[in-house]
XYZ file of C-alpha atoms in Angstrom:
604
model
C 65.987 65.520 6.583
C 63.730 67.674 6.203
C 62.412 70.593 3.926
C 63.978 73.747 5.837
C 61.076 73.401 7.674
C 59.092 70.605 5.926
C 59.355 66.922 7.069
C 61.920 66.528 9.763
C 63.396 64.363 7.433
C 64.691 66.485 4.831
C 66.324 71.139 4.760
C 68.820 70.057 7.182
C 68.739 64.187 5.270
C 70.763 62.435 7.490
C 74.021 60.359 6.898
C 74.892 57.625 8.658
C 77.179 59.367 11.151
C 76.824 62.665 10.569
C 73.511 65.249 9.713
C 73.894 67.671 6.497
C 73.044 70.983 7.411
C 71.069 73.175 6.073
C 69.092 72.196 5.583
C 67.591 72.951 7.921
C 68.976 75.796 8.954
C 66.878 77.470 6.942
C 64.126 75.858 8.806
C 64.547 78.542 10.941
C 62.924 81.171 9.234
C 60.299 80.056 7.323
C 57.864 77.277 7.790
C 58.236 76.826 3.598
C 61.513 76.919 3.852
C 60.999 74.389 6.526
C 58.212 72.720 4.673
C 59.998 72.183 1.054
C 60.204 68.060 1.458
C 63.144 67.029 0.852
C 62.312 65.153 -2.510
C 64.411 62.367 -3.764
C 65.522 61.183 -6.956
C 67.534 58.277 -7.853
C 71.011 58.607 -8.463
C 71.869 58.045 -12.159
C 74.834 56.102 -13.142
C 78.480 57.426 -13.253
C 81.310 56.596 -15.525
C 84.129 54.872 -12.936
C 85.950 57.458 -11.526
C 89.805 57.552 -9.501
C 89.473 57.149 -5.853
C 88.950 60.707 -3.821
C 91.393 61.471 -1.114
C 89.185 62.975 1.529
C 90.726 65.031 4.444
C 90.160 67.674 7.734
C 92.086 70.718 6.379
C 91.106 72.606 9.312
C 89.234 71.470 12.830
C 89.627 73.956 15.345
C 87.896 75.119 17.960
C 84.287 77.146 17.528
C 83.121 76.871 14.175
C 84.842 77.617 10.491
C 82.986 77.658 7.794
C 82.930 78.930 4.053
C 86.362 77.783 2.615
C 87.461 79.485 -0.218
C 91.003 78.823 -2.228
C 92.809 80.937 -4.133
C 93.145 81.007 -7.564
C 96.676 78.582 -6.867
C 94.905 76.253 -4.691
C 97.683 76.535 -2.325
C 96.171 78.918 0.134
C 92.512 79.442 1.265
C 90.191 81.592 3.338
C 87.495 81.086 5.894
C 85.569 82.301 8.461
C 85.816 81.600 12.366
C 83.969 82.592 15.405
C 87.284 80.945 17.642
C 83.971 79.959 19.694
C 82.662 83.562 20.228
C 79.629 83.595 18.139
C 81.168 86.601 15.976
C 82.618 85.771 12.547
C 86.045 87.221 10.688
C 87.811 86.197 7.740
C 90.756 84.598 7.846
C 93.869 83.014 5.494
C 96.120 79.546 5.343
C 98.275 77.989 3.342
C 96.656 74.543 2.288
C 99.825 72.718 3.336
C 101.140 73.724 6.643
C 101.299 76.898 8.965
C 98.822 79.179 11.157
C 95.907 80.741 10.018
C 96.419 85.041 9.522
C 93.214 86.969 10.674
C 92.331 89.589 7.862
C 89.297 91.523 9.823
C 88.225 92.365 13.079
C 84.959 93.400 12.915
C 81.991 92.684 16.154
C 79.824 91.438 13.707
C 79.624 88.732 10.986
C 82.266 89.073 8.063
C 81.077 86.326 5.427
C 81.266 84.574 1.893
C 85.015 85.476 1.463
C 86.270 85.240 -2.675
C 89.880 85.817 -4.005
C 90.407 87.887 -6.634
C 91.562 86.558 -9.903
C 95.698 88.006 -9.142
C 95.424 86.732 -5.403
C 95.796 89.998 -4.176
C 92.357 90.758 -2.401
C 89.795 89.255 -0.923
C 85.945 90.333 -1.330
C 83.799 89.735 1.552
C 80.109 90.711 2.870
C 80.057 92.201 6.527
C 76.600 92.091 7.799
C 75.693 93.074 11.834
C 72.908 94.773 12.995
C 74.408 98.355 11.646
C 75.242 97.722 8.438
C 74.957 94.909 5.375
C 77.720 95.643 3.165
C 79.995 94.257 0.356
C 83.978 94.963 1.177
C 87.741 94.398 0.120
C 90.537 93.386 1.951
C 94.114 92.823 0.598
C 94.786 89.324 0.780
C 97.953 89.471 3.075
C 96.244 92.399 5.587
C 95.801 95.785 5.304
C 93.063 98.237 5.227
C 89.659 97.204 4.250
C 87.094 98.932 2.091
C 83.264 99.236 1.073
C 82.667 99.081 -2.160
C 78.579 99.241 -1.715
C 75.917 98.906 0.845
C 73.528 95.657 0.543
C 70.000 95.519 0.491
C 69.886 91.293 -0.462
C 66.876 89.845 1.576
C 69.263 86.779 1.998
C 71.429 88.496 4.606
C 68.369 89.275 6.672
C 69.027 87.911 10.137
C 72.647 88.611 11.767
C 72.307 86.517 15.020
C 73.088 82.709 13.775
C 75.377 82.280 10.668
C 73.629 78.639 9.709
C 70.706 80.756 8.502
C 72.942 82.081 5.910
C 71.167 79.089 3.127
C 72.744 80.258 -0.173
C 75.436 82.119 -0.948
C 75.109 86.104 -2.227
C 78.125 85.610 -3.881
C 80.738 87.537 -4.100
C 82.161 86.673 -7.352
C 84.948 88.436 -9.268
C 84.884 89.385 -13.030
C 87.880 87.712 -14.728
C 89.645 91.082 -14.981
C 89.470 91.914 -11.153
C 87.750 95.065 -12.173
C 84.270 93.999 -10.965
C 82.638 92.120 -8.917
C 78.587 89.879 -8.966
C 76.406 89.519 -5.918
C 73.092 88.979 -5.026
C 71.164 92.623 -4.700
C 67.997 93.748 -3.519
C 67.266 97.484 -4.847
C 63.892 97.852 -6.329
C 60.765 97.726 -3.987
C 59.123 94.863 -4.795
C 60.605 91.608 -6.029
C 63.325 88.851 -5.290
C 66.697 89.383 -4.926
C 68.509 89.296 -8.522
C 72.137 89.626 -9.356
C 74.200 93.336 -9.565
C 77.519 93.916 -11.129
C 79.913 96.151 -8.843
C 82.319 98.246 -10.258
C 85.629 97.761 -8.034
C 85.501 101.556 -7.119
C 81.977 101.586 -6.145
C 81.189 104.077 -9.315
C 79.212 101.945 -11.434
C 76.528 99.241 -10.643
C 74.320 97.106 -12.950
C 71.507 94.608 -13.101
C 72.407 91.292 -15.027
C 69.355 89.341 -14.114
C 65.618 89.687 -13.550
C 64.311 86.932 -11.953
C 60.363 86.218 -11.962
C 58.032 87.560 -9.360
C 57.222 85.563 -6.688
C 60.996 83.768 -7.043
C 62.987 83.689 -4.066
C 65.868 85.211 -6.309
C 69.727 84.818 -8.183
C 72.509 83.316 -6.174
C 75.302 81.386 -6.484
C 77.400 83.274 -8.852
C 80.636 82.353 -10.685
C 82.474 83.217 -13.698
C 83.713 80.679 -15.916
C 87.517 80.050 -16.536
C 87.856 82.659 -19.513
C 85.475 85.230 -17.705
C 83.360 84.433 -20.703
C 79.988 82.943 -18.874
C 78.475 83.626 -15.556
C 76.947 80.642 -14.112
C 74.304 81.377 -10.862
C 71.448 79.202 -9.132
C 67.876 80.826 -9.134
C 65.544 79.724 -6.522
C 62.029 79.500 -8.078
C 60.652 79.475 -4.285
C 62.036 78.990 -0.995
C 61.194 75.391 -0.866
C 63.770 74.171 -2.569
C 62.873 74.340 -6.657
C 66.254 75.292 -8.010
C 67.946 76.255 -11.903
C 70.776 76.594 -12.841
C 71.603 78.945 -15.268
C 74.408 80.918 -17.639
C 74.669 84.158 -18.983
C 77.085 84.476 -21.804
C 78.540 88.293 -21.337
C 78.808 89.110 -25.072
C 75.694 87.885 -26.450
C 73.843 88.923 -22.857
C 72.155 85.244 -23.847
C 70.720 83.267 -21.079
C 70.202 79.724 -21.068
C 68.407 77.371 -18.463
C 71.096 74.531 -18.341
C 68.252 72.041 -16.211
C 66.039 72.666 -13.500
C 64.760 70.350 -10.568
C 62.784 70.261 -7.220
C 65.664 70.206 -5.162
C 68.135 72.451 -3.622
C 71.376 73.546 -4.571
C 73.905 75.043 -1.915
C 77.215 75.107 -4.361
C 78.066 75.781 -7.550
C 81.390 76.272 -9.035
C 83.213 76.080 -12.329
C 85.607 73.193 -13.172
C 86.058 74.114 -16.784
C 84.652 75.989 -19.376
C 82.527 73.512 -20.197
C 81.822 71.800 -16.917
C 80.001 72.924 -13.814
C 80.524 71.340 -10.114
C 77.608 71.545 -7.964
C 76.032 69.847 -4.465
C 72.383 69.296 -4.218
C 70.270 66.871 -2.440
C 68.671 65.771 -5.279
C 69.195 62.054 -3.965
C 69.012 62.522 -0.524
C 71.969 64.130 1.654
C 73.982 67.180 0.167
C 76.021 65.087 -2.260
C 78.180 66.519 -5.392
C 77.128 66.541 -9.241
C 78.814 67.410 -12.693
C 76.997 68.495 -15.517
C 77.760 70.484 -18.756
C 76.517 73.483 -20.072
C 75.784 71.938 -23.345
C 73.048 69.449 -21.966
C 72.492 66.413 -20.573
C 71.991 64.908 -17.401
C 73.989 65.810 -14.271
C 76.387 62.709 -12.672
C 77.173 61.978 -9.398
C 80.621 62.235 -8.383
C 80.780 58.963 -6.592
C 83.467 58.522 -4.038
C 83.094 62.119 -2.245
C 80.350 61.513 0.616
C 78.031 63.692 1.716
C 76.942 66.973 3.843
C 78.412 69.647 1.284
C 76.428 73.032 1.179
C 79.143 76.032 0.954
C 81.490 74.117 -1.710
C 85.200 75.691 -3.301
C 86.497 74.605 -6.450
C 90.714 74.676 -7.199
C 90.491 73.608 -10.865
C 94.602 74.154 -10.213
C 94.777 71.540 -8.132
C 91.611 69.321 -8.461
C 90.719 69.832 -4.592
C 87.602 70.767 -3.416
C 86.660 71.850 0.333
C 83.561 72.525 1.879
C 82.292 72.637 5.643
C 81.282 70.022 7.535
C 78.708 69.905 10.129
C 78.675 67.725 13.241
C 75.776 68.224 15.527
C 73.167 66.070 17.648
C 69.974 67.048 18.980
C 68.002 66.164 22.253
C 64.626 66.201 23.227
C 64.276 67.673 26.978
C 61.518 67.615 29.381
C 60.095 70.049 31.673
C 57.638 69.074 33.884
C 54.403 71.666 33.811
C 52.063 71.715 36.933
C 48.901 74.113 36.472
C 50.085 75.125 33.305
C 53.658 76.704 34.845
C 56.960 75.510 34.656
C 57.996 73.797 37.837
C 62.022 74.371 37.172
C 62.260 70.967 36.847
C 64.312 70.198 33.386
C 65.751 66.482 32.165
C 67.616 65.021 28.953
C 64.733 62.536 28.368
C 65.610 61.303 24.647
C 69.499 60.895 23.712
C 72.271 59.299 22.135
C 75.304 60.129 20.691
C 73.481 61.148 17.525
C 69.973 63.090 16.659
C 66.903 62.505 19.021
C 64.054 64.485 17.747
C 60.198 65.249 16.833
C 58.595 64.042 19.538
C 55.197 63.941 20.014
C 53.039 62.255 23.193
C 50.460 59.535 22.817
C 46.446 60.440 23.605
C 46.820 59.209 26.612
C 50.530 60.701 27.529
C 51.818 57.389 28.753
C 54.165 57.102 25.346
C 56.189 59.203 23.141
C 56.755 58.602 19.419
C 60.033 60.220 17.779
C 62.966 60.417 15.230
C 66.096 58.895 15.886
C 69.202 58.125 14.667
C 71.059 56.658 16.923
C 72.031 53.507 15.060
C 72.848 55.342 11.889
C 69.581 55.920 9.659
C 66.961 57.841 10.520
C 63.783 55.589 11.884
C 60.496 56.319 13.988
C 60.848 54.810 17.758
C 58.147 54.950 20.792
C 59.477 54.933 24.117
C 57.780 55.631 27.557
C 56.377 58.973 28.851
C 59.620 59.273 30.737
C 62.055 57.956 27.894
C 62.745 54.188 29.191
C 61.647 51.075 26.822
C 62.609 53.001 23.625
C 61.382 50.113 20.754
C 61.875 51.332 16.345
C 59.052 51.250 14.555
C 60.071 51.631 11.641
C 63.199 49.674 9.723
C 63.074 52.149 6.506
C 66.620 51.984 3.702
C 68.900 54.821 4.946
C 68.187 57.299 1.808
C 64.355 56.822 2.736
C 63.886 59.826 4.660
C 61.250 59.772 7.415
C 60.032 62.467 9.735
C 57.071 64.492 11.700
C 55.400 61.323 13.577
C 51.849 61.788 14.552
C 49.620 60.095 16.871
C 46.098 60.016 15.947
C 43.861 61.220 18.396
C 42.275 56.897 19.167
C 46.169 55.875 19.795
C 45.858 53.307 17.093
C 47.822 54.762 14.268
C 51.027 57.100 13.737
C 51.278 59.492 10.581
C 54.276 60.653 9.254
C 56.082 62.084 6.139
C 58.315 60.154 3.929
C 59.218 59.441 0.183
C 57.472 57.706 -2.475
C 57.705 57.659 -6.115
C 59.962 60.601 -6.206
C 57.720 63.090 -4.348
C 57.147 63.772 -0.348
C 53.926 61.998 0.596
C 52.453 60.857 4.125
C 52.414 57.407 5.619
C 50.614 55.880 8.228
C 51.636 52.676 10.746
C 50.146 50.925 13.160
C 51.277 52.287 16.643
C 53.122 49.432 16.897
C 55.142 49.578 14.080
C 53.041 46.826 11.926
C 51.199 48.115 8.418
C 52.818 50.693 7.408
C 51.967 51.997 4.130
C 51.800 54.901 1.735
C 49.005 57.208 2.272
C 48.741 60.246 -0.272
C 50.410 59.402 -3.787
C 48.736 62.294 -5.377
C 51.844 63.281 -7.404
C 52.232 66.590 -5.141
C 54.419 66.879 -2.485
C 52.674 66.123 0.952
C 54.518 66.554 4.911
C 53.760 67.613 8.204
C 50.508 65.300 8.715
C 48.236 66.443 11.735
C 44.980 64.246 12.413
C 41.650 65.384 13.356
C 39.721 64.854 16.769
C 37.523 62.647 15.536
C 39.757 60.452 13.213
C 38.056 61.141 9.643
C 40.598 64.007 7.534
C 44.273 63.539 8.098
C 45.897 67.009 7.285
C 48.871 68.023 5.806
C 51.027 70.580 3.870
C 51.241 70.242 0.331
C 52.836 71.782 -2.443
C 51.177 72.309 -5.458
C 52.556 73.972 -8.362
C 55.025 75.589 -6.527
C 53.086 76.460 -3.443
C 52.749 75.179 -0.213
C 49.190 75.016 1.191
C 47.061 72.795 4.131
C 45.281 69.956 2.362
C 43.448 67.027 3.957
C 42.525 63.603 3.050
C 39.599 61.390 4.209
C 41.416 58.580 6.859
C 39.835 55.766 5.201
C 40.931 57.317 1.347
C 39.596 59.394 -1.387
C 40.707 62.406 -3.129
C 42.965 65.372 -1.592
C 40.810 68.376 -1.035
C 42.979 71.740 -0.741
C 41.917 74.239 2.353
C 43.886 76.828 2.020
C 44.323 79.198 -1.214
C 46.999 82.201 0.170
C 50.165 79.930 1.471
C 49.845 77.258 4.289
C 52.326 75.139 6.224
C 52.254 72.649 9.238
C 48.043 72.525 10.962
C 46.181 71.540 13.635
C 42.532 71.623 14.456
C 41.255 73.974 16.970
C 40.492 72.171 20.337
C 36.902 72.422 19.134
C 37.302 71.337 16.162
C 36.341 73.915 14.096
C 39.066 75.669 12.702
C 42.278 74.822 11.492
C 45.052 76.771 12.714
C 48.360 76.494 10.337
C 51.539 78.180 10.043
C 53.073 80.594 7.159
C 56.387 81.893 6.657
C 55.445 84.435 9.056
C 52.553 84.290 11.150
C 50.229 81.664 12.081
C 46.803 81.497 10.534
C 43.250 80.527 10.716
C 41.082 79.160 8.507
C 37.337 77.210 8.940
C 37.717 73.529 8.805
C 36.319 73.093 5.501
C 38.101 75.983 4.065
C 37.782 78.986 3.062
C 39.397 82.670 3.746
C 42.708 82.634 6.522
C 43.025 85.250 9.017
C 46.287 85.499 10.917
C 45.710 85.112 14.898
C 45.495 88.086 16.896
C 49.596 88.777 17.829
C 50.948 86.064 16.328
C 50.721 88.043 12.835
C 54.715 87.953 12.664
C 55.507 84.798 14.474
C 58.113 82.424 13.143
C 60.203 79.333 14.189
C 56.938 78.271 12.637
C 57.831 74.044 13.937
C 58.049 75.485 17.636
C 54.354 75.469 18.505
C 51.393 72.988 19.492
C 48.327 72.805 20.541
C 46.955 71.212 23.783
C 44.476 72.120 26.068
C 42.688 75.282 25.255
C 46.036 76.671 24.562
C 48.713 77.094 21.378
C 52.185 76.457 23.079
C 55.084 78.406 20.970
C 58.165 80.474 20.468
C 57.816 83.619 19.616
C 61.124 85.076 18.673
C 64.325 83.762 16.677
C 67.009 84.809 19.320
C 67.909 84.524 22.361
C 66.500 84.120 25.009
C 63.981 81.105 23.382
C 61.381 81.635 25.551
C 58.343 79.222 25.375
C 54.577 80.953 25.577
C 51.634 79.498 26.419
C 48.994 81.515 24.260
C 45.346 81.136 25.304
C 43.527 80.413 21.992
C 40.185 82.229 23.519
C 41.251 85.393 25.260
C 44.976 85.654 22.642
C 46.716 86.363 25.922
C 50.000 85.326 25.760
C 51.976 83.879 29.552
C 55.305 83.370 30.050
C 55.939 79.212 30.205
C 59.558 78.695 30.307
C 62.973 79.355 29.142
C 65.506 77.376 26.944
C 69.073 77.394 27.781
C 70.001 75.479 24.288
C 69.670 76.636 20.602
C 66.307 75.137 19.596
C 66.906 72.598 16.508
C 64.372 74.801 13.833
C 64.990 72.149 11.281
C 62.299 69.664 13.032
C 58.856 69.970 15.083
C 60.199 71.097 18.446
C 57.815 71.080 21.060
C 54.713 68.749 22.545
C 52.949 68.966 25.323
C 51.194 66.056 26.880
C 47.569 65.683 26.991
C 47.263 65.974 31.026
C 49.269 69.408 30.681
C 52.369 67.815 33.137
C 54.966 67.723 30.422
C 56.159 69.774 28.051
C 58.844 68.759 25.533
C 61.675 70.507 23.725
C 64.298 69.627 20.911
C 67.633 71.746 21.989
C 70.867 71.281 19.960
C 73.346 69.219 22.236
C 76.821 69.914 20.902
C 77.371 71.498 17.407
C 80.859 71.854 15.197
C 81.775 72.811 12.000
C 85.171 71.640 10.657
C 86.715 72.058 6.827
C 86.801 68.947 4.699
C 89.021 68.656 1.761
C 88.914 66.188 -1.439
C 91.586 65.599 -3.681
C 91.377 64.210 -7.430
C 88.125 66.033 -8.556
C 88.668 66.708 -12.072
C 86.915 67.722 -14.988
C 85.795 65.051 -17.967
């Protein structure tokens, strides 16, 4: 999968029957976030381990997510929409019996933690009136607010999935206080606050550098003694983990790596658990404070983001996402939509990425309908769909890209440890790495007249639009403030490019960006092409997803059409042919989340 908005590979890597999430989720705010490719490291060796027991502790219907046991691993919490869209908290018993609903609230109640004597339960409530941190007693009762949130995490309150890391909360080892992720000072990244349980007293435990995306992730170590937490160093995905002793105040960088991490939990005092798709999907790790490199814990599959840690009872639990994604068809005539709407690429897995041939007779794609993630063509109207590609299941692949002759496809993949762009044959034959620069390169775009191949890539730390001569040579950088996912201008002139918010311009060659008149604060930054004398995009991240047609000389904007189905924000999500009759649209088909559990995760 792709980088939460990078190759359509990476945020959200794909396993063979199901798609980890979040990957891409996060896609959906932030071309970065969507850009970070989702680079992939080889999985070091393990010690042999006892077989996992791997189970559904809950699959009902709607969507639970965020399991969290308490301190006896015989009971745990979780939130549920019961299919409504509208999140509470509620409580189980591991073994048998119905689950109690703690809260009622209209909005989202999230990130639920028991307290250390299993008598509470901290939670964050976040809707569009409030963005607060609460307590609930664990068996029901009345709730309360212990402080009001400012964390830039819980910004959006309208899809849960967007929620990429967890704020916390995370109780002290006396119950007397509680860590989450705080915003309170006007400039900087989110860092990490210590809550009195009374609301009296607050603190700041961490400063994080400028420019970081910010502290998450915390939890206390067995004896209370250490506070363990992830710090983002951007929002593409460069993640540390770190401890702070609570004595000594000392802080120590335990390692640090260009990948992200979506759990992180304690199973000693020594030991920390932790998922991270540091070698491909969302996969579990060990690794101890004291040094040395993490381990895989073999045996426990993949797809684990929000993880839970019973170090009474060696279980873990985490959610698990089942979802596949369509591309849909809408047939244009005069540059309107004619109402005329058809599935055209399916299966019982993901179908995404499309893009249309020069000539609009074909349509390249990502699919992974037989299990790994490949490139296919197929027909204008879907028939004769042929793979191109025949890549090793942990090879990501993603963003395919006719150039503008037909001849050739670009696309974004892995080599040598870092995102970089390939390029194919249309037919499949010759493929081959093109930029092995040592950066991070995704999101290729040719120009009109076949000489630069574009593309986002990250360089020490930052994403920005680079291009490379078709036939070879150096990478030249074009952008110097932040860059994403480009495209020329229709004449040629200008590249246009997407940021986290907003999408730019900037001459050819380089030089100063300007954001385009009223799309200053645009995002779902894959949603938009070029074709024509027009950019084709959506402009909000709600409902209703409305497609615009925005006229790249006058910056009017028209009303195109409207899509019934989440977009998939993870992956590029519209194309519209050449001859302006088609327009096409990646919409989520069917989407679940159910709680997993594994048994016989211990501690070395």
């Amino acid at each position: 999968p792709v980088l939460a908005a990078g190759p359509t590979f990476g945020y959200r890597a794909v396993k063979t029957l199901k798609r980890y999430r979040v990957s891409m989720r996060i896609a959906a705010c932030a071309i970065l976030a969507a850009g970070a490719a989702a680079l992939w490291f080889s999985q070091r060796p393990s010690p042999p381990v006892a077989p996992l027991a791997i189970t559904p502790l809950i699959s009902y219907a709607g969507t639970e997510l965020q399991p969290s046991f308490s301190p006896d691993g015989k009971q745990f919490a979780f939130i549920w929409d019961r299919g409504t869209g509208s999140f509470n908290i509620y409580r189980k018993p591991v073994a048998t019996g119905s689950p109690l609903r703690l809260t009622t609230g209209p909005g989202f109640d999230l990130f639920p933690e028991w307290s250390p004597d299993r008598h509470y339960l901290a939670f964050v409530r976040v809707s569009s009136k409030e963005k607060a941190l609460y307590v609930i007693p664990a068996g029901g009762g009345l709730e309360r607010e212990i402080t009001p949130l400012g964390t830039q995490e819980l910004r959006r309150v309208d899809d849960v999935h967007i929620f990429s890391v967890r704020p916390g909360p995370a109780w002290s080892h006396d119950g007397k206080s509680l860590v989450i992720s705080d915003f309170r000072e006007r400039t900087g990244p989110d860092a990490l606050y210590e809550y009195s349980i009374d609301g009296r007293q607050a603190g700041k435990l961490t400063t994080p550098e400028a420019g970081s995306a910010g502290d998450f992730l915390p939890a206390f170590s067995p004896d209370g003694r250490s506070l363990a937490f992830v710090r983002n160093a951007n929002i593409t995905g460069y993640s540390s983990i770190f401890v702070l002793e609570r004595n000594r105040r000392a802080l120590r960088r335990i390692f640090s790596e260009d990948r992200r991490i979506a759990g992180l939990a304690w199973m000693s005092n020594d030991e920390l658990l932790f998922s991270s798709n540091r070698s491909g999907p969302f996969t579990l790790w060990r690794v101890s404070i004291h040094g040395g490199a993490p381990l895989p814990i073999r045996g426990a599959g993949s797809g684990m983001t929000f993880i839970s840690y019973s170090r009474a009872t060696g279980r873990m639990a985490f959610a698990e996402e089942s979802n596949n994604h369509s591309v849909w068809r809408i047939r244009l005539q005069k540059g309107k939509d004619t109402g005329l709407t058809e599935k055209l690429l399916s299966s019982s897995l993901n179908s995404e990425s499309a893009d249309f041939s020069p000539d609009s007779k074909a349509i390249v794609f990502v699919s992974s309908r037989f299990g790994a993630r490949q490139i296919w063509t197929a027909d204008a109207d879907g028939s004769n769909a042929r793979q191109l590609t025949a890549v090793a299941p942990d090879v990501p692949v993603g963003t395919p890209r006719w150039s503008f002759d037909g001849r050739h496809i670009a696309y974004d993949t892995v080599a040598n440890g870092h995102a970089a762009i390939g390029i194919m044959n249309a037919d499949g034959s010759r493929p081959h790495i093109f930029t092995n620069d040592g950066w991070d390169d995704m999101m290729p775009a040719w120009s009109h007249d076949g000489q630069w191949i574009y593309f986002a890539c990250k360089i020490d730390g930052t994403v920005e639009v680079c291009r490379k001569a078709a036939v070879g040579g150096p990478t030249m950088r074009i952008t110097t403030n932040g860059g994403g996912e480009a495209r020329e201008s229709p004449d040629g002139r200008f590249l246009i490019y997407a940021r986290p918010a907003g999408i730019w311009q900037v001459p050819r060659d380089g030089g100063a960006g300007v954001p385009l008149p009223g799309l200053s604060e645009t995002q779902n930054a894959r949603y938009w092409t070029i074709a024509g004398d027009a950019m084709y995009l959506l402009r909000g991240t709600r409902k209703p997803w409305t497609v615009y047609r925005y006229d790249l000389t006058t910056h009017q904007f028209s009303k195109l059409a409207t899509i019934e189905k989440k977009p998939n924000f993870s992956s590029p999500g519209l194309a519209v042919s050449p001859d302006l009759t088609s327009l096409l649209v990646g919409e989520e088909d069917q989407v679940g989340d159910d709680i997993v559990m594994i048994e016989g995760v211990y501690p070395h």
